[in-house]
Coordinates of C-alpha atoms and ligand atoms in Angstrom, one line a residue:
X1 CA 118.6 59.2 63.0
X2 CA 119.1 55.9 61.4
X3 CA 118.4 53.7 64.3
X4 CA 115.3 56.3 65.4
X5 CA 113.5 57.1 62.6
X6 CA 114.5 54.5 59.9
X7 CA 116.5 56.6 57.8
X8 CA 118.9 59.2 58.1
X9 CA 117.4 61.8 56.8
X10 CA 113.2 63.2 56.7
X11 CA 113.0 65.8 54.0
X12 CA 109.2 67.7 54.3
X13 CA 107.7 70.6 52.4
X14 CA 107.5 73.6 54.8
X15 CA 103.7 73.9 54.1
X16 CA 103.1 70.5 55.3
X17 CA 105.2 71.0 58.2
X18 CA 103.3 74.2 58.5
X19 CA 100.0 72.3 58.2
X20 CA 100.9 69.5 61.2
X21 CA 102.1 71.9 63.6
X22 CA 99.0 74.1 62.9
X23 CA 96.5 71.2 63.3
X24 CA 98.0 69.9 67.0
X25 CA 98.3 73.0 68.5
X26 CA 94.8 73.6 67.0
X27 CA 93.9 70.1 68.6
X28 CA 95.7 70.9 71.5
X29 CA 93.1 74.1 72.1
X30 CA 95.5 77.0 70.8
X31 CA 93.6 79.7 68.7
X32 CA 95.6 80.4 65.7
X33 CA 94.7 83.8 64.9
X34 CA 96.1 84.7 60.9
X35 CA 96.7 88.3 60.0
X36 CA 96.9 89.8 62.9
X37 CA 100.6 91.7 62.3
X38 CA 102.4 92.8 65.7
X39 CA 103.0 96.1 66.0
X40 CA 104.3 97.1 69.2
X41 CA 105.4 95.0 72.5
X42 CA 104.5 96.3 76.0
X43 CA 106.8 94.6 78.1
X44 CA 105.7 95.9 81.4
X45 CA 101.9 94.3 81.1
X46 CA 103.0 92.0 79.2
X47 CA 101.0 92.7 75.9
X48 CA 101.2 93.0 71.9
X49 CA 99.7 95.6 69.9
X50 CA 98.7 94.2 66.7
X51 CA 98.6 97.0 63.5
X52 CA 94.6 97.1 63.6
X53 CA 94.8 98.8 67.1
X54 CA 93.9 95.7 68.9
X55 CA 95.7 94.3 72.2
X56 CA 96.1 91.4 73.4
X57 CA 97.5 90.5 76.8
X58 CA 99.0 87.4 78.1
X59 CA 101.2 85.7 80.8
X60 CA 104.5 84.9 78.4
X61 CA 104.5 86.2 74.6
X62 CA 107.1 83.9 72.7
X63 CA 108.6 85.9 70.0
X64 CA 108.6 83.5 66.9
X65 CA 108.4 85.9 63.9
X66 CA 111.7 85.3 62.2
X67 CA 114.5 86.8 60.6
X68 CA 112.9 90.5 60.2
X69 CA 111.4 90.2 63.9
X70 CA 109.1 93.5 65.0
X71 CA 109.7 91.6 68.6
X72 CA 113.5 91.7 68.4
X73 CA 113.4 95.1 67.2
X74 CA 111.4 96.1 70.1
X75 CA 113.0 94.0 72.6
X76 CA 116.2 95.8 71.6
X77 CA 114.5 99.4 72.1
X78 CA 114.0 98.6 75.4
X79 CA 117.8 98.6 76.0
X80 CA 118.4 101.5 73.9
X81 CA 119.9 99.4 71.6
X82 CA 119.5 97.9 67.8
X83 CA 120.7 95.3 65.5
X84 CA 119.4 94.2 61.6
X85 CA 119.7 91.7 59.4
X86 CA 123.3 91.1 58.1
X87 CA 124.8 90.0 54.8
X88 CA 126.0 86.4 54.6
X89 CA 127.9 87.1 51.7
X90 CA 125.8 84.1 49.7
X91 CA 122.1 84.0 48.2
X92 CA 120.1 81.0 47.4
X93 CA 118.4 80.0 43.9
X94 CA 115.1 78.6 45.4
X95 CA 113.5 75.9 43.0
X96 CA 110.9 73.0 43.3
X97 CA 110.5 70.8 40.2
X98 CA 106.9 68.5 40.0
X99 CA 107.9 65.2 38.8
X100 CA 104.5 65.8 35.9
X101 CA 106.8 68.4 34.6
X102 CA 109.7 66.4 34.0
X103 CA 110.1 64.0 30.8
X104 CA 113.8 63.0 31.4
X105 CA 113.6 59.2 32.3
X106 CA 117.1 59.4 34.4
X107 CA 115.9 62.8 36.3
X108 CA 112.3 61.2 37.1
X109 CA 114.3 58.3 38.7
X110 CA 116.5 60.8 40.8
X111 CA 112.7 62.7 41.8
X112 CA 110.9 59.4 42.5
X113 CA 113.4 57.3 44.7
X114 CA 114.2 59.8 47.7
X115 CA 117.7 61.1 48.5
X116 CA 119.4 63.9 49.4
X117 CA 122.2 65.1 46.9
X118 CA 125.1 67.9 47.4
X119 CA 127.1 68.9 44.8
X120 CA 130.4 71.5 45.8
X121 CA 132.6 73.8 44.3
X122 CA 134.2 76.8 44.5
X123 CA 132.5 79.5 46.2
X124 CA 129.1 77.7 45.6
X125 CA 127.7 74.3 46.7
X126 CA 124.0 72.7 45.4
X127 CA 121.4 70.5 47.7
X128 CA 118.5 68.9 46.2
X129 CA 116.0 66.1 47.7
X130 CA 112.6 64.5 47.1
X131 CA 109.5 65.8 49.0
X132 CA 105.9 64.2 49.1
X133 CA 106.8 60.9 48.1
X134 CA 108.7 61.5 45.1
X135 CA 106.3 64.0 43.4
X136 CA 108.5 66.9 44.1
X137 CA 112.4 67.9 43.8
X138 CA 113.4 70.7 45.9
X139 CA 116.9 72.3 44.8
X140 CA 118.8 74.8 46.2
X141 CA 121.7 76.7 44.9
X142 CA 123.9 78.8 46.5
X143 CA 126.2 81.1 45.4
X144 CA 127.6 84.6 46.0
X145 CA 125.4 87.4 46.3
X146 CA 125.6 89.5 44.0
X147 CA 122.1 91.2 44.7
X148 CA 122.1 95.2 45.7
X149 CA 122.3 96.3 49.1
X150 CA 118.9 96.5 50.8
X151 CA 117.5 93.9 48.1
X152 CA 116.4 90.6 49.7
X153 CA 114.5 89.1 47.2
X154 CA 114.3 89.4 43.5
X155 CA 113.4 87.1 40.6
X156 CA 116.8 85.6 39.2
X157 CA 117.9 85.3 35.2
X158 CA 117.8 81.7 33.8
X159 CA 121.5 82.3 31.9
X160 CA 123.2 83.8 34.6
X161 CA 122.2 80.8 37.2
X162 CA 123.1 78.2 34.5
X163 CA 126.6 79.9 33.7
X164 CA 127.3 79.6 37.5
X165 CA 127.2 75.8 37.1
X166 CA 127.8 75.2 33.2
X167 CA 131.1 73.2 33.9
X168 CA 129.2 70.9 36.7
X169 CA 128.1 67.3 36.9
X170 CA 125.6 67.1 33.6
X171 CA 123.0 65.9 36.3
X172 CA 122.7 68.7 37.8
X173 CA 122.6 70.7 34.2
X174 CA 120.4 68.7 33.1
X175 CA 118.0 69.4 36.2
X176 CA 118.6 73.1 35.7
X177 CA 117.9 72.9 31.8
X178 CA 114.1 71.6 33.5
X179 CA 113.6 75.3 35.4
X180 CA 111.4 77.6 33.7
X181 CA 111.7 80.9 36.5
X182 CA 113.5 81.0 39.7
X183 CA 113.9 83.8 42.3
X184 CA 117.3 84.7 44.1
X185 CA 116.8 85.1 47.9
X186 CA 119.8 87.0 49.7
X187 CA 120.8 84.8 53.5
X188 CA 120.9 87.3 56.1
X189 CA 122.4 86.4 59.6
X190 CA 122.0 88.5 62.7
X191 CA 124.7 89.2 65.8
X192 CA 124.0 87.0 69.0
X193 CA 121.5 88.5 71.5
X194 CA 122.9 88.9 75.2
X195 CA 119.8 87.4 76.5
X196 CA 117.0 85.3 74.7
X197 CA 114.3 86.5 77.8
X198 CA 113.1 89.3 79.3
X199 CA 113.9 90.7 82.7
X200 CA 110.2 90.2 84.0
X201 CA 110.5 86.6 82.7
X202 CA 107.6 87.4 80.6
X203 CA 109.2 87.2 77.3
X204 CA 111.1 84.9 74.7
X205 CA 112.7 84.4 71.9
X206 CA 112.5 81.3 69.5
X207 CA 113.7 80.1 66.4
X208 CA 115.4 82.6 62.8
X209 CA 114.4 85.9 65.5
X210 CA 116.6 84.2 68.0
X211 CA 119.2 82.4 65.5
X212 CA 119.1 83.1 61.9
X213 CA 121.7 81.0 59.9
X214 CA 123.1 80.0 57.1
X215 CA 120.8 77.1 55.3
X216 CA 123.7 75.1 55.1
X217 CA 123.0 72.3 57.4
X218 CA 119.3 72.2 56.7
X219 CA 119.0 73.2 60.7
X220 CA 117.2 76.6 60.6
X221 CA 113.3 75.2 60.9
X222 CA 114.6 72.0 62.8
X223 CA 116.3 74.1 65.8
X224 CA 113.4 76.2 65.7
X225 CA 111.0 73.6 66.4
X226 CA 113.8 72.4 68.8
X227 CA 113.4 75.5 70.7
X228 CA 109.3 75.0 70.7
X229 CA 109.6 71.8 72.2
X230 CA 111.9 72.4 75.0
X231 CA 110.2 75.4 75.8
X232 CA 106.6 73.8 75.6
X233 CA 108.2 71.0 77.8
X234 CA 109.5 73.0 80.3
X235 CA 106.1 75.4 80.9
X236 CA 104.4 71.9 80.9
X237 CA 106.6 71.1 84.1
X238 CA 105.3 74.3 85.9
X239 CA 102.9 73.4 88.7
X240 CA 102.6 77.6 89.4
X241 CA 102.6 80.6 87.9
X242 CA 105.8 81.6 90.3
X243 CA 107.8 79.2 88.3
X244 CA 108.0 81.0 84.9
X245 CA 110.8 82.5 85.6
X246 CA 112.8 79.5 86.6
X247 CA 111.4 77.9 83.3
X248 CA 112.5 80.2 81.3
X249 CA 116.2 80.3 82.4
X250 CA 115.9 76.6 81.8
X251 CA 114.6 76.9 78.8
X252 CA 117.3 79.5 77.8
X253 CA 120.0 77.7 79.3
X254 CA 119.4 74.3 77.2
X255 CA 118.9 76.3 74.0
X256 CA 120.7 79.4 73.6
X257 CA 124.5 77.9 73.5
X258 CA 123.1 74.9 70.9
X259 CA 121.1 77.9 68.5
X260 CA 124.7 80.1 68.7
X261 CA 126.8 77.0 68.0
X262 CA 124.5 75.6 65.1
X263 CA 124.6 79.1 63.4
X264 CA 128.6 79.0 64.0
X265 CA 128.6 75.3 62.2
X266 CA 126.7 77.0 59.7
X267 CA 129.7 79.2 58.6
X268 CA 132.2 76.7 59.0
X269 CA 130.4 74.4 56.5
X270 CA 130.6 77.1 54.1
X271 CA 133.8 77.1 54.5
X272 CA 134.1 73.3 53.8
X273 CA 131.8 73.3 51.1
X274 CA 133.4 76.7 49.0
X275 CA 137.1 75.9 49.4
X276 CA 138.8 77.7 46.3
X277 CA 140.6 75.1 43.7
X278 CA 144.2 74.8 45.7
X279 CA 146.1 72.5 48.2
X280 CA 143.3 72.9 50.8
X281 CA 140.3 71.9 48.5
X282 CA 142.7 68.7 46.8
X283 CA 143.2 67.7 50.2
X284 CA 139.7 67.8 51.3
X285 CA 138.4 66.1 48.3
X286 CA 141.2 63.2 48.9
X287 CA 139.6 63.0 52.3
X288 CA 136.2 62.9 50.8
X289 CA 136.8 60.2 48.1
X290 CA 138.8 58.0 50.6
X291 CA 135.8 57.7 52.8
X292 CA 132.8 57.3 50.3
X293 CA 130.5 54.7 51.5
X294 CA 131.9 55.0 55.1
X295 CA 129.5 56.6 57.9
X296 CA 131.5 56.0 60.9
X297 CA 134.9 58.3 59.4
X298 CA 135.7 61.1 59.8
X299 CA 134.4 63.3 56.5
X300 CA 134.5 66.8 56.0
X301 CA 130.7 67.5 55.9
X302 CA 129.0 68.1 59.1
X303 CA 126.1 66.0 57.5
X304 CA 128.2 62.9 58.4
X305 CA 130.9 63.6 60.5
X306 CA 130.7 62.0 63.9
X307 CA 132.3 64.9 65.8
X308 CA 129.4 67.2 64.8
X309 CA 126.7 64.7 63.5
X310 CA 125.9 62.8 66.7
X311 CA 125.0 65.8 68.5
X312 CA 123.7 67.9 65.7
X313 CA 121.6 65.4 64.3
X314 CA 120.6 63.1 67.0
X315 CA 119.3 65.2 69.6
X316 CA 116.0 64.7 71.5
X317 CA 114.6 67.7 73.2
X318 CA 112.6 65.6 75.1
X319 CA 114.8 63.4 77.1
X320 CA 117.6 66.7 77.4
X321 CA 114.5 68.8 79.1
X322 CA 113.7 65.4 80.9
X323 CA 116.9 65.0 82.4
X324 CA 117.6 68.9 83.1
X325 CA 114.4 69.2 85.0
X326 CA 115.3 65.9 86.9
X327 CA 118.6 68.0 87.7
X328 CA 117.4 71.1 88.7
X329 CA 113.6 71.5 89.2
X330 CA 112.1 74.5 88.7
X331 CA 112.0 76.8 91.5
X332 CA 109.5 79.7 92.9
Ligands
FAD1 C1 117.1 78.8 51.3 C2 116.8 78.4 52.2 C3 116.8 77.0 52.8 C4 116.6 76.5 53.9 N1 116.1 75.1 54.1 C5 116.1 74.5 55.0 C6 116.2 73.3 55.7 O1 116.3 72.6 54.7 N2 115.4 72.9 56.5 C7 115.6 73.6 57.5 O2 115.4 72.9 59.2 N3 115.8 75.0 57.8 C8 115.9 75.9 56.5 N4 116.0 76.6 56.1 C9 115.5 77.8 57.5 C10 114.0 78.0 57.7 O3 113.4 78.2 56.7 C11 114.3 78.7 59.1 O4 114.8 78.8 59.4 C12 113.0 78.5 59.9 O5 111.4 79.0 58.9 C13 112.5 79.7 60.8 O6 111.3 79.4 61.3 P1 110.4 80.8 62.3 O7 109.4 80.0 62.5 O8 111.4 80.8 63.5 O9 110.2 81.8 61.1 P2 109.7 82.2 60.0 O10 109.5 80.8 59.3 O11 110.5 83.1 59.3 O12 108.2 82.4 60.7 C14 108.0 83.9 61.2 C15 106.5 83.9 61.1 O13 106.3 85.3 61.7 C16 105.0 86.0 60.7 N5 105.4 87.4 61.3 C17 107.0 88.1 61.1 N6 106.5 89.2 61.4 C18 105.0 89.7 62.0 C19 104.7 90.1 62.9 N7 104.9 91.6 62.7 N8 103.9 90.1 63.3 C20 102.9 88.9 63.7 N9 103.8 87.6 62.6 C21 104.7 88.2 61.8 C22 105.5 85.7 59.6 O14 104.8 86.1 58.9 C23 106.0 83.8 59.4 O15 104.9 83.5 59.7 C24 116.3 77.2 54.8 C25 116.0 78.7 54.9 C26 116.5 79.0 53.5 C27 116.5 80.7 53.1

């Protein structure tokens, strides 16, 4: 990451990412239709039926409709199956602070000099980073889920939120004093799918609809974009429609295992970050303290650990697809 992009992280506001993707897609000739909710998929034609009754046919349908995927529901129904999002046991308080709203000079310095900060403790952790050239500060507080079953989002109580972190780093508690309102988001995941492509090779999953994860490695959107990049690259290599089945098989081969491995790593990261006080936590902290300031060392965080960081954060979708296509050219 450092070599290629000149920085260990690049933090973007999701609105900016969506605008950039929409603008590039439009430039490349895509038509974006807003407010077009998919109600049903016909996997034979294939076609999608919108909630307004309109039916849209295509050669390939890409399910990119997130955690609560309607496409997934329809896909599993063709096999007489169903699954639904499962609680992970954690929830997130999501906070965005604007520099102009913060008066405390020390906190203003934190916001305006971009960096990525973690605080970890028993059963919880916090991630904070600057966005938009140091004008905005994003804070995500990850704590045990106490939302009722079936409730995925609810306004949170500031005193309750602050009480969880009252004995933590004073810098963090001062940031929390700047917050005027907050929502609680239940963090959900889903079981692995047997396949990401339909039997007729006319439908494929990408993103959270296939592999929702805990946001503990900041990889949900990243890996969704990777899915899109690999799918785009294999489709771009096709020279005839007959090659679609082999293109989708290659896409699934390149992405499914990786996506599902990242999901598992996010749960492993929760274990390492959320340890209760005790011998295991003390060993982790000793190791962490002994490694501070070094990059190429065994660190109890997948963000720095050399066994995970290179494959997770040093991934190049174009390079991987090009090599795979060289090894196994599309058939059909
Ligand atoms: C607290 C938190 C922090 C996170 N932090 C990070 C991070 O730092 N880095 C990172 O990479 N990821 C992060 N993520 C994960 C990231 O938000 C998701 O992985 C990502 O948004 C998934 O993208 P997606 O396009 O697959 O799905 P989504 O972003 O959920 O998009 C799905 C789209 O489909 C649309 N849709 C849904 N149903 C229908 C329908 N029936 N018809 C038509 N359209 C429909 C929705 O309106 C939406 O626009 C975080 C998540 C959480 C909860």
